[in-house]
Coordinates of C-alpha atoms in Angstrom, one line a residue:
M1 CA 76.6 -141.0 -43.9
S2 CA 79.2 -138.3 -43.2
R3 CA 78.8 -135.0 -45.0
F4 CA 82.6 -134.7 -45.2
A5 CA 84.2 -135.3 -48.6
P6 CA 86.1 -138.6 -48.6
T7 CA 89.3 -137.0 -49.9
D8 CA 90.1 -133.4 -50.3
A9 CA 92.6 -132.1 -52.9
A10 CA 95.9 -131.2 -51.3
P11 CA 95.9 -127.4 -50.6
V12 CA 98.6 -125.2 -52.1
R13 CA 99.4 -124.0 -48.5
S14 CA 99.4 -125.8 -45.2
R15 CA 96.1 -125.8 -43.3
R16 CA 96.2 -123.4 -40.4
V17 CA 95.1 -125.0 -37.1
G18 CA 94.3 -123.2 -33.9
V19 CA 94.5 -125.3 -30.8
L20 CA 92.4 -123.7 -28.0
V21 CA 93.3 -125.1 -24.5
L22 CA 91.3 -124.3 -21.4
S23 CA 92.4 -124.8 -17.8
G24 CA 92.2 -128.4 -16.7
F25 CA 92.4 -129.8 -20.3
S26 CA 93.8 -133.3 -20.9
L27 CA 97.4 -133.1 -22.0
L28 CA 97.2 -136.6 -23.4
A29 CA 94.2 -135.8 -25.6
E30 CA 95.8 -132.5 -26.8
A31 CA 99.0 -134.3 -27.8
C32 CA 97.0 -137.1 -29.4
A33 CA 95.2 -134.5 -31.5
T34 CA 98.2 -132.4 -32.5
E35 CA 101.1 -134.8 -32.8
P36 CA 99.7 -136.7 -35.8
L37 CA 99.3 -133.4 -37.7
A38 CA 102.9 -132.4 -37.0
V39 CA 104.3 -135.9 -37.9
A40 CA 102.2 -135.9 -41.1
G41 CA 104.2 -132.9 -42.3
Q42 CA 107.5 -134.4 -41.3
L43 CA 106.7 -137.6 -43.3
A44 CA 105.4 -135.7 -46.3
G45 CA 108.5 -133.5 -46.4
R46 CA 106.5 -130.3 -46.3
S47 CA 104.3 -128.4 -43.9
L48 CA 100.7 -129.8 -44.1
Y49 CA 99.3 -128.3 -40.9
S50 CA 100.5 -125.1 -39.2
L51 CA 99.6 -125.1 -35.5
T52 CA 99.0 -122.2 -33.2
T53 CA 98.3 -122.8 -29.5
L54 CA 95.6 -120.5 -28.2
S55 CA 94.2 -119.6 -24.7
L56 CA 91.5 -117.2 -23.7
A57 CA 93.9 -114.3 -23.4
G58 CA 97.2 -115.7 -24.6
Q59 CA 98.3 -116.7 -21.1
P60 CA 99.9 -120.1 -20.1
V61 CA 97.3 -122.8 -19.3
T62 CA 97.6 -125.5 -16.7
S63 CA 96.5 -129.0 -17.7
G64 CA 94.6 -131.5 -15.6
S65 CA 97.9 -133.1 -14.7
R66 CA 99.2 -129.7 -13.4
Q67 CA 101.6 -129.1 -16.4
R68 CA 101.7 -125.6 -17.9
L69 CA 101.4 -125.1 -21.6
L70 CA 102.7 -121.9 -23.2
C71 CA 100.3 -120.3 -25.7
E72 CA 101.1 -118.1 -28.6
A73 CA 98.0 -116.0 -28.8
G74 CA 94.6 -115.3 -27.3
L75 CA 91.3 -116.5 -28.8
A76 CA 90.6 -113.0 -30.1
E77 CA 93.8 -113.0 -32.1
A78 CA 95.0 -114.8 -35.3
V79 CA 91.8 -116.7 -35.7
D80 CA 90.2 -115.2 -38.8
A81 CA 92.5 -117.1 -41.2
L82 CA 92.1 -120.5 -39.4
D83 CA 91.0 -123.6 -41.4
I84 CA 90.6 -125.7 -38.3
L85 CA 89.9 -124.9 -34.6
L86 CA 90.6 -127.6 -32.1
V87 CA 88.9 -127.1 -28.7
C88 CA 90.6 -129.0 -25.8
A89 CA 88.8 -128.5 -22.5
P90 CA 87.9 -130.6 -19.4
G91 CA 84.2 -129.9 -20.1
A92 CA 81.7 -127.1 -20.4
E93 CA 81.1 -126.4 -16.7
G94 CA 81.8 -122.8 -15.9
A95 CA 82.0 -121.7 -19.5
D96 CA 80.8 -118.1 -19.7
G97 CA 78.6 -116.6 -22.3
A98 CA 81.4 -114.6 -23.9
L99 CA 83.3 -117.8 -24.7
L100 CA 80.3 -119.5 -26.1
D101 CA 79.4 -116.5 -28.2
R102 CA 83.0 -116.3 -29.5
L103 CA 83.0 -120.0 -30.5
A104 CA 79.7 -119.5 -32.3
E105 CA 81.2 -116.5 -34.2
L106 CA 84.2 -118.6 -35.2
A107 CA 82.1 -121.4 -36.7
V108 CA 82.0 -120.0 -40.2
P109 CA 81.5 -122.1 -43.3
G110 CA 84.7 -123.8 -44.5
R111 CA 86.2 -124.0 -41.0
L112 CA 86.4 -127.3 -39.2
M113 CA 85.3 -127.1 -35.5
V114 CA 86.8 -129.9 -33.5
G115 CA 85.8 -130.9 -30.0
I116 CA 88.4 -133.0 -28.2
G117 CA 87.0 -134.7 -25.1
G118 CA 85.3 -132.1 -22.9
G119 CA 85.8 -129.7 -25.8
A120 CA 82.9 -131.5 -27.6
E121 CA 80.5 -130.6 -24.8
L122 CA 81.7 -127.0 -25.0
L123 CA 80.8 -127.0 -28.7
A124 CA 77.4 -128.4 -27.7
R125 CA 76.9 -125.6 -25.2
A126 CA 77.7 -123.1 -27.9
G127 CA 74.9 -124.6 -30.1
L128 CA 77.4 -125.8 -32.7
L129 CA 76.5 -129.4 -32.7
D130 CA 72.7 -129.1 -33.2
G131 CA 71.6 -131.3 -36.1
Y132 CA 75.0 -133.0 -36.3
R133 CA 76.1 -136.5 -35.3
A134 CA 78.5 -136.1 -32.4
T135 CA 80.0 -137.9 -29.5
V136 CA 81.2 -136.9 -26.0
P137 CA 83.2 -138.6 -23.3
W138 CA 81.0 -141.5 -22.1
P139 CA 80.5 -140.4 -18.5
R140 CA 78.9 -137.2 -19.8
F141 CA 76.7 -138.9 -22.3
E142 CA 73.3 -138.9 -20.5
A143 CA 73.7 -135.3 -19.2
V144 CA 74.6 -134.0 -22.7
R145 CA 71.8 -136.0 -24.3
L146 CA 69.2 -134.5 -21.9
A147 CA 70.6 -131.0 -22.2
H148 CA 71.0 -131.0 -26.0
P149 CA 68.2 -133.1 -27.6
R150 CA 68.9 -131.7 -31.1
I151 CA 72.3 -133.3 -31.3
R152 CA 72.4 -136.7 -32.9
L153 CA 74.5 -138.1 -30.1
S154 CA 76.4 -141.4 -30.3
R155 CA 78.6 -143.4 -28.0
Q156 CA 81.1 -144.0 -30.8
L157 CA 84.8 -143.4 -30.6
F158 CA 84.6 -140.3 -32.7
E159 CA 82.3 -138.6 -35.2
I160 CA 83.1 -136.7 -38.3
D161 CA 80.0 -135.0 -39.7
G162 CA 80.5 -132.1 -42.1
E163 CA 82.5 -129.4 -40.5
R164 CA 82.1 -130.8 -37.0
L165 CA 84.5 -133.4 -35.5
T166 CA 84.1 -134.7 -32.0
C167 CA 85.7 -137.5 -30.0
G168 CA 85.5 -139.1 -26.5
G169 CA 89.0 -137.8 -25.7
G170 CA 92.2 -139.6 -24.8
T171 CA 93.7 -141.7 -27.6
A172 CA 90.4 -141.4 -29.6
A173 CA 91.7 -138.0 -30.6
M174 CA 94.6 -139.6 -32.4
D175 CA 92.4 -142.0 -34.4
M176 CA 90.1 -139.1 -35.4
M177 CA 93.0 -136.9 -36.5
M178 CA 94.6 -139.7 -38.5
T179 CA 91.3 -140.3 -40.2
L180 CA 91.2 -136.6 -41.0
I181 CA 94.8 -136.8 -42.4
G182 CA 93.7 -139.7 -44.6
R183 CA 90.8 -137.7 -46.0
H184 CA 93.0 -134.7 -46.7
H185 CA 96.1 -136.4 -48.0
G186 CA 95.3 -140.0 -48.7
S187 CA 95.2 -143.3 -46.7
E188 CA 98.9 -144.1 -47.4
L189 CA 100.1 -141.1 -45.4
A190 CA 97.7 -141.8 -42.6
E191 CA 99.0 -145.3 -42.4
R192 CA 102.6 -144.0 -42.3
V193 CA 101.6 -141.7 -39.4
S194 CA 100.1 -144.7 -37.6
A195 CA 103.2 -146.7 -38.1
H196 CA 105.3 -143.8 -36.7
F197 CA 103.4 -144.1 -33.5
V198 CA 103.7 -147.9 -33.5
L199 CA 100.0 -148.4 -33.7
E200 CA 98.6 -151.7 -34.9
R201 CA 95.8 -149.9 -36.8
V202 CA 93.8 -146.7 -36.9
R203 CA 90.5 -147.4 -35.1
M204 CA 87.3 -146.6 -37.0
G205 CA 85.0 -143.8 -35.7
S206 CA 82.1 -146.2 -35.4
E207 CA 83.8 -148.4 -32.9
P208 CA 82.3 -147.8 -29.5
Q209 CA 84.0 -146.1 -26.6
T210 CA 85.1 -149.1 -24.5
A211 CA 83.7 -148.0 -21.2
A212 CA 80.4 -147.3 -22.7
S213 CA 80.1 -150.6 -24.5
A214 CA 81.4 -152.9 -21.8
G215 CA 81.7 -151.6 -18.2
A216 CA 78.6 -149.4 -18.2
A217 CA 76.3 -151.7 -20.3
P218 CA 74.1 -154.6 -19.1
E219 CA 75.5 -158.1 -19.6
S220 CA 72.8 -159.0 -22.2
L221 CA 73.9 -156.1 -24.4
T222 CA 77.6 -157.1 -24.1
E223 CA 76.6 -160.7 -25.1
A224 CA 74.6 -159.3 -28.0
L225 CA 77.7 -157.4 -29.3
A226 CA 79.8 -160.5 -28.9
L227 CA 77.3 -162.6 -30.9
M228 CA 77.4 -160.0 -33.6
E229 CA 81.2 -160.0 -33.8
A230 CA 81.2 -163.8 -34.0
N231 CA 78.6 -163.9 -36.8
I232 CA 79.7 -161.4 -39.4
E233 CA 79.8 -163.8 -42.3
E234 CA 76.3 -165.2 -41.6
P235 CA 74.5 -162.4 -39.7
L236 CA 71.7 -163.3 -37.3
T237 CA 68.4 -161.6 -37.4
T238 CA 67.3 -159.5 -34.5
A239 CA 64.8 -162.2 -33.5
E240 CA 67.6 -164.8 -33.5
L241 CA 69.8 -162.6 -31.4
A242 CA 67.0 -162.1 -28.9
E243 CA 66.3 -165.9 -28.8
H244 CA 70.0 -166.6 -28.1
L245 CA 70.0 -164.1 -25.3
G246 CA 66.7 -165.2 -23.8
V247 CA 65.0 -161.8 -24.1
S248 CA 62.2 -160.5 -26.3
R249 CA 63.0 -158.6 -29.5
R250 CA 61.4 -155.5 -28.0
Q251 CA 63.7 -155.8 -24.9
L252 CA 66.8 -156.1 -27.1
E253 CA 65.8 -153.1 -29.2
R254 CA 65.3 -151.0 -26.0
L255 CA 68.7 -152.0 -24.8
F256 CA 70.3 -150.9 -28.1
K257 CA 68.3 -147.7 -28.1
K258 CA 69.2 -146.8 -24.6
H259 CA 72.9 -147.6 -24.6
L260 CA 74.0 -147.3 -28.3
Q261 CA 71.3 -145.0 -29.8
A262 CA 70.7 -147.5 -32.6
V263 CA 68.4 -150.3 -33.6
P264 CA 70.2 -153.7 -33.5
S265 CA 70.0 -154.2 -37.3
R266 CA 71.6 -150.9 -38.0
Y267 CA 74.3 -151.4 -35.5
Y268 CA 75.0 -154.9 -36.9
L269 CA 75.2 -153.4 -40.5
D270 CA 77.7 -150.8 -39.3
L271 CA 79.8 -153.5 -37.7
R272 CA 79.8 -155.6 -40.9
L273 CA 80.7 -152.6 -43.0
Q274 CA 83.6 -151.7 -40.7
R275 CA 84.9 -155.2 -41.0
A276 CA 84.6 -154.9 -44.8
R277 CA 86.5 -151.7 -44.8
R278 CA 89.4 -153.2 -42.9
L279 CA 89.5 -156.2 -45.3
L280 CA 89.6 -153.8 -48.3
R281 CA 92.3 -151.8 -46.7
E282 CA 94.4 -154.5 -45.3
S283 CA 94.1 -157.4 -47.7
E284 CA 94.1 -158.1 -51.4
R285 CA 90.8 -160.0 -51.4
P286 CA 88.4 -159.2 -54.3
A287 CA 85.4 -157.0 -53.4
G288 CA 83.1 -159.8 -54.2
E289 CA 84.8 -162.1 -51.6
V290 CA 84.8 -159.3 -49.0
A291 CA 81.0 -159.0 -49.6
L292 CA 80.5 -162.7 -48.8
L293 CA 82.8 -162.6 -45.8
T294 CA 80.8 -159.8 -44.3
G295 CA 77.3 -161.2 -44.9
F296 CA 76.2 -159.6 -48.1
S297 CA 74.3 -161.8 -50.6
S298 CA 75.5 -159.9 -53.6
A299 CA 78.3 -157.6 -54.7
A300 CA 75.7 -155.0 -55.8
H301 CA 74.0 -155.0 -52.4
F302 CA 77.4 -154.7 -50.7
S303 CA 78.5 -151.8 -53.0
T304 CA 75.2 -149.9 -52.4
A305 CA 75.4 -150.3 -48.6
Y306 CA 79.1 -149.4 -48.6
R307 CA 78.6 -146.2 -50.6
N308 CA 75.6 -145.2 -48.4
H309 CA 77.7 -145.6 -45.3
F310 CA 81.1 -144.3 -46.3
G311 CA 80.4 -142.1 -49.3
V312 CA 82.6 -144.1 -51.6
S313 CA 82.3 -147.4 -53.4
P314 CA 84.4 -150.5 -52.3
R315 CA 86.5 -150.0 -55.5
E316 CA 87.1 -146.3 -54.7
E317 CA 88.0 -147.2 -51.1
R318 CA 90.7 -149.6 -52.4
L319 CA 92.0 -147.1 -55.0
G320 CA 92.1 -144.3 -52.4

């Protein structure tokens, strides 16, 4: 369960956001992280997030697509008052000790440290993700897992755990930031931001990074995920899944552990709860009916599982 409060009271002032960009960063990921914050303020009719673009020394920075971004200050300037620091980087390769030390200094209580794409690996190198659930771009997963065994690493789209936010990069940054906006200012504003960008929906953090779940995974694992998706209302046991796939239960558990860092039953439960969350948010079905549609035998069991996973009850989810 996330250690982040489900909804924060709206602050008197706008939240101050520093956006650190390093040479070779993804312009797409940076825009996906920052544009929702700017649009949220436009739709709310007041400044909700005040953004300052930072580089190491205040110099312009060239993105991976060779476009130059002007920066307003260096990392040593105007950071003491920040509420949120976004780190946009191509990765951690070549990061010097001074930068890592500076990031560690900036990770004070009350400040959100956000790793966008390769910026997540940079936070890992600085020791800022130890003990946290976090994710990194899928091609770097194994390398980061071996180098940083104290991180509770996942292959999910994004992770929000306490004051640490990480995503796989690209458009996942937009889903993560819209989720953050929802927690700060309510789901209605987050949905309006989503509509502004003509998105069908905001993806959940627990959804897997596509390449990790499909292209890089064995066929038997892909089939297992498809079976789970097709049997939400009447969930299969792990033994039944293994029988359908023609593998042993132990083989199936090893596949999930290797590629998804979860046991099948836990992954299946997360999948059902994500479906339940979408039904609560996008339909008027009673919570008891949502429980049955997502494979829970009783409303009480559903409510307990939902609160343990999301930190709010189904009723509170709908009211929020």
